[in-house]
Amino acid sequence: MKKYLAHICGHFQPLGYEELYAVLEAEDISYTIVEVNSQVVIFETADDP
C-alpha cells in the first residue's frame, strides 16, 4: 500500500519545498513522485500490499 506524503501545487511551490525532499532523503524514505496537470503528489513506496 502506498502512503500519501505530500501534495504540491506546481504553480505555487511553498517555502520549504526543497526541505521536503531533503527530509525524505535524510530519513532514507523511499518515495514516488507522480505529477498530473502541475499537481505533484508524493507517495511513500512500500513493498507490502
PDB file of N, CA and C in Angstrom:
ATOM      1  N   MET A   1       0.844  -1.182   0.000  1.00  0.00           N
ATOM      2  CA  MET A   1       0.000   0.000   0.000  1.00  0.00           C
ATOM      3  C   MET A   1       0.887   1.242   0.000  1.00  0.00           C
ATOM      4  N   LYS A   2       0.504   2.210  -0.808  1.00  0.00           N
ATOM      5  CA  LYS A   2       1.255   3.458  -0.844  1.00  0.00           C
ATOM      6  C   LYS A   2       0.681   4.423   0.182  1.00  0.00           C
ATOM      7  N   LYS A   3       1.578   5.074   0.885  1.00  0.00           N
ATOM      8  CA  LYS A   3       1.156   6.052   1.886  1.00  0.00           C
ATOM      9  C   LYS A   3       1.352   7.453   1.309  1.00  0.00           C
ATOM     10  N   TYR A   4       0.315   8.253   1.370  1.00  0.00           N
ATOM     11  CA  TYR A   4       0.348   9.624   0.873  1.00  0.00           C
ATOM     12  C   TYR A   4       1.244  10.470   1.766  1.00  0.00           C
ATOM     13  N   LEU A   5       2.207  11.182   1.156  1.00  0.00           N
ATOM     14  CA  LEU A   5       3.108  12.016   1.945  1.00  0.00           C
ATOM     15  C   LEU A   5       2.861  13.506   1.740  1.00  0.00           C
ATOM     16  N   ALA A   6       2.677  13.921   0.492  1.00  0.00           N
ATOM     17  CA  ALA A   6       2.531  15.352   0.251  1.00  0.00           C
ATOM     18  C   ALA A   6       1.835  15.617  -1.071  1.00  0.00           C
ATOM     19  N   HIS A   7       1.194  16.759  -1.138  1.00  0.00           N
ATOM     20  CA  HIS A   7       0.569  17.216  -2.379  1.00  0.00           C
ATOM     21  C   HIS A   7       1.016  18.651  -2.592  1.00  0.00           C
ATOM     22  N   ILE A   8       1.621  18.909  -3.740  1.00  0.00           N
ATOM     23  CA  ILE A   8       2.180  20.239  -4.002  1.00  0.00           C
ATOM     24  C   ILE A   8       1.614  20.776  -5.307  1.00  0.00           C
ATOM     25  N   CYS A   9       1.125  21.985  -5.276  1.00  0.00           N
ATOM     26  CA  CYS A   9       0.662  22.633  -6.500  1.00  0.00           C
ATOM     27  C   CYS A   9       1.883  23.148  -7.248  1.00  0.00           C
ATOM     28  N   GLY A  10       2.041  22.736  -8.487  1.00  0.00           N
ATOM     29  CA  GLY A  10       3.211  23.122  -9.265  1.00  0.00           C
ATOM     30  C   GLY A  10       3.290  24.611  -9.546  1.00  0.00           C
ATOM     31  N   HIS A  11       2.155  25.301  -9.523  1.00  0.00           N
ATOM     32  CA  HIS A  11       2.143  26.730  -9.807  1.00  0.00           C
ATOM     33  C   HIS A  11       2.504  27.552  -8.570  1.00  0.00           C
ATOM     34  N   PHE A  12       2.360  26.980  -7.408  1.00  0.00           N
ATOM     35  CA  PHE A  12       2.699  27.675  -6.166  1.00  0.00           C
ATOM     36  C   PHE A  12       3.492  26.734  -5.288  1.00  0.00           C
ATOM     37  N   GLN A  13       4.799  26.827  -5.406  1.00  0.00           N
ATOM     38  CA  GLN A  13       5.649  25.972  -4.597  1.00  0.00           C
ATOM     39  C   GLN A  13       5.931  26.695  -3.285  1.00  0.00           C
ATOM     40  N   PRO A  14       5.372  26.197  -2.198  1.00  0.00           N
ATOM     41  CA  PRO A  14       5.506  26.881  -0.912  1.00  0.00           C
ATOM     42  C   PRO A  14       6.934  26.848  -0.394  1.00  0.00           C
ATOM     43  N   LEU A  15       7.209  27.731   0.542  1.00  0.00           N
ATOM     44  CA  LEU A  15       8.512  27.713   1.193  1.00  0.00           C
ATOM     45  C   LEU A  15       8.683  26.360   1.866  1.00  0.00           C
ATOM     46  N   GLY A  16       9.874  25.829   1.813  1.00  0.00           N
ATOM     47  CA  GLY A  16      10.099  24.529   2.415  1.00  0.00           C
ATOM     48  C   GLY A  16      10.005  23.398   1.405  1.00  0.00           C
ATOM     49  N   TYR A  17       9.789  23.746   0.142  1.00  0.00           N
ATOM     50  CA  TYR A  17       9.671  22.745  -0.916  1.00  0.00           C
ATOM     51  C   TYR A  17      10.937  21.902  -1.007  1.00  0.00           C
ATOM     52  N   GLU A  18      12.097  22.561  -1.036  1.00  0.00           N
ATOM     53  CA  GLU A  18      13.362  21.839  -1.105  1.00  0.00           C
ATOM     54  C   GLU A  18      13.626  21.066   0.180  1.00  0.00           C
ATOM     55  N   GLU A  19      13.207  21.618   1.298  1.00  0.00           N
ATOM     56  CA  GLU A  19      13.414  20.956   2.583  1.00  0.00           C
ATOM     57  C   GLU A  19      12.649  19.645   2.663  1.00  0.00           C
ATOM     58  N   LEU A  20      11.501  19.569   1.998  1.00  0.00           N
ATOM     59  CA  LEU A  20      10.714  18.338   1.991  1.00  0.00           C
ATOM     60  C   LEU A  20      11.529  17.195   1.400  1.00  0.00           C
ATOM     61  N   TYR A  21      12.144  17.443   0.254  1.00  0.00           N
ATOM     62  CA  TYR A  21      12.954  16.407  -0.376  1.00  0.00           C
ATOM     63  C   TYR A  21      14.183  16.087   0.463  1.00  0.00           C
ATOM     64  N   ALA A  22      14.760  17.105   1.109  1.00  0.00           N
ATOM     65  CA  ALA A  22      15.927  16.883   1.964  1.00  0.00           C
ATOM     66  C   ALA A  22      15.578  15.959   3.121  1.00  0.00           C
ATOM     67  N   VAL A  23      14.402  16.143   3.702  1.00  0.00           N
ATOM     68  CA  VAL A  23      13.965  15.290   4.816  1.00  0.00           C
ATOM     69  C   VAL A  23      13.729  13.866   4.330  1.00  0.00           C
ATOM     70  N   LEU A  24      13.091  13.723   3.169  1.00  0.00           N
ATOM     71  CA  LEU A  24      12.850  12.383   2.622  1.00  0.00           C
ATOM     72  C   LEU A  24      14.167  11.646   2.406  1.00  0.00           C
ATOM     73  N   GLU A  25      15.167  12.355   1.887  1.00  0.00           N
ATOM     74  CA  GLU A  25      16.472  11.738   1.655  1.00  0.00           C
ATOM     75  C   GLU A  25      17.181  11.448   2.972  1.00  0.00           C
ATOM     76  N   ALA A  26      17.124  12.395   3.910  1.00  0.00           N
ATOM     77  CA  ALA A  26      17.817  12.237   5.193  1.00  0.00           C
ATOM     78  C   ALA A  26      17.247  11.080   6.000  1.00  0.00           C
ATOM     79  N   GLU A  27      15.934  10.899   5.930  1.00  0.00           N
ATOM     80  CA  GLU A  27      15.283   9.824   6.676  1.00  0.00           C
ATOM     81  C   GLU A  27      15.306   8.506   5.909  1.00  0.00           C
ATOM     82  N   ASP A  28      15.924   8.531   4.721  1.00  0.00           N
ATOM     83  CA  ASP A  28      16.034   7.340   3.873  1.00  0.00           C
ATOM     84  C   ASP A  28      14.656   6.744   3.570  1.00  0.00           C
ATOM     85  N   ILE A  29      13.714   7.629   3.245  1.00  0.00           N
ATOM     86  CA  ILE A  29      12.357   7.209   2.902  1.00  0.00           C
ATOM     87  C   ILE A  29      12.284   6.996   1.388  1.00  0.00           C
ATOM     88  N   SER A  30      11.841   5.832   1.001  1.00  0.00           N
ATOM     89  CA  SER A  30      11.669   5.541  -0.418  1.00  0.00           C
ATOM     90  C   SER A  30      10.349   6.159  -0.869  1.00  0.00           C
ATOM     91  N   TYR A  31      10.418   7.023  -1.873  1.00  0.00           N
ATOM     92  CA  TYR A  31       9.203   7.715  -2.285  1.00  0.00           C
ATOM     93  C   TYR A  31       9.044   7.734  -3.802  1.00  0.00           C
ATOM     94  N   THR A  32       7.824   7.926  -4.235  1.00  0.00           N
ATOM     95  CA  THR A  32       7.481   8.016  -5.645  1.00  0.00           C
ATOM     96  C   THR A  32       6.792   9.351  -5.881  1.00  0.00           C
ATOM     97  N   ILE A  33       7.193  10.031  -6.949  1.00  0.00           N
ATOM     98  CA  ILE A  33       6.573  11.312  -7.277  1.00  0.00           C
ATOM     99  C   ILE A  33       5.699  11.132  -8.512  1.00  0.00           C
ATOM    100  N   VAL A  34       4.457  11.565  -8.411  1.00  0.00           N
ATOM    101  CA  VAL A  34       3.524  11.497  -9.528  1.00  0.00           C
ATOM    102  C   VAL A  34       3.076  12.921  -9.837  1.00  0.00           C
ATOM    103  N   GLU A  35       3.204  13.327 -11.102  1.00  0.00           N
ATOM    104  CA  GLU A  35       2.791  14.677 -11.480  1.00  0.00           C
ATOM    105  C   GLU A  35       1.674  14.597 -12.509  1.00  0.00           C
ATOM    106  N   VAL A  36       0.560  15.258 -12.195  1.00  0.00           N
ATOM    107  CA  VAL A  36      -0.588  15.296 -13.097  1.00  0.00           C
ATOM    108  C   VAL A  36      -1.101  16.731 -13.152  1.00  0.00           C
ATOM    109  N   ASN A  37      -1.092  17.312 -14.335  1.00  0.00           N
ATOM    110  CA  ASN A  37      -1.600  18.680 -14.513  1.00  0.00           C
ATOM    111  C   ASN A  37      -1.018  19.661 -13.504  1.00  0.00           C
ATOM    112  N   SER A  38       0.293  19.673 -13.386  1.00  0.00           N
ATOM    113  CA  SER A  38       1.028  20.579 -12.493  1.00  0.00           C
ATOM    114  C   SER A  38       0.780  20.312 -11.016  1.00  0.00           C
ATOM    115  N   GLN A  39       0.106  19.222 -10.695  1.00  0.00           N
ATOM    116  CA  GLN A  39      -0.094  18.849  -9.298  1.00  0.00           C
ATOM    117  C   GLN A  39       0.869  17.712  -8.985  1.00  0.00           C
ATOM    118  N   VAL A  40       1.693  17.908  -7.991  1.00  0.00           N
ATOM    119  CA  VAL A  40       2.683  16.905  -7.630  1.00  0.00           C
ATOM    120  C   VAL A  40       2.215  16.174  -6.381  1.00  0.00           C
ATOM    121  N   VAL A  41       2.126  14.865  -6.472  1.00  0.00           N
ATOM    122  CA  VAL A  41       1.729  14.054  -5.328  1.00  0.00           C
ATOM    123  C   VAL A  41       2.878  13.112  -5.010  1.00  0.00           C
ATOM    124  N   ILE A  42       3.270  13.070  -3.747  1.00  0.00           N
ATOM    125  CA  ILE A  42       4.384  12.232  -3.320  1.00  0.00           C
ATOM    126  C   ILE A  42       3.850  11.113  -2.442  1.00  0.00           C
ATOM    127  N   PHE A  43       4.188   9.885  -2.797  1.00  0.00           N
ATOM    128  CA  PHE A  43       3.767   8.719  -2.039  1.00  0.00           C
ATOM    129  C   PHE A  43       4.988   8.018  -1.472  1.00  0.00           C
ATOM    130  N   GLU A  44       4.840   7.475  -0.279  1.00  0.00           N
ATOM    131  CA  GLU A  44       5.874   6.609   0.271  1.00  0.00           C
ATOM    132  C   GLU A  44       5.695   5.247  -0.371  1.00  0.00           C
ATOM    133  N   THR A  45       6.769   4.695  -0.917  1.00  0.00           N
ATOM    134  CA  THR A  45       6.666   3.387  -1.552  1.00  0.00           C
ATOM    135  C   THR A  45       6.915   2.307  -0.517  1.00  0.00           C
ATOM    136  N   ALA A  46       6.116   1.265  -0.598  1.00  0.00           N
ATOM    137  CA  ALA A  46       6.244   0.152   0.342  1.00  0.00           C
ATOM    138  C   ALA A  46       6.128  -1.152  -0.428  1.00  0.00           C
ATOM    139  N   ASP A  47       6.811  -2.175   0.042  1.00  0.00           N
ATOM    140  CA  ASP A  47       6.787  -3.464  -0.628  1.00  0.00           C
ATOM    141  C   ASP A  47       5.526  -4.253  -0.307  1.00  0.00           C
ATOM    142  N   ASP A  48       4.972  -4.028   0.880  1.00  0.00           N
ATOM    143  CA  ASP A  48       3.790  -4.788   1.280  1.00  0.00           C
ATOM    144  C   ASP A  48       2.536  -4.234   0.605  1.00  0.00           C
ATOM    145  N   PRO A  49       1.589  -5.085   0.273  1.00  0.00           N
ATOM    146  CA  PRO A  49       0.369  -4.650  -0.422  1.00  0.00           C
ATOM    147  C   PRO A  49      -0.564  -3.856   0.485  1.00  0.00           C
TER     148      PRO A  49
END
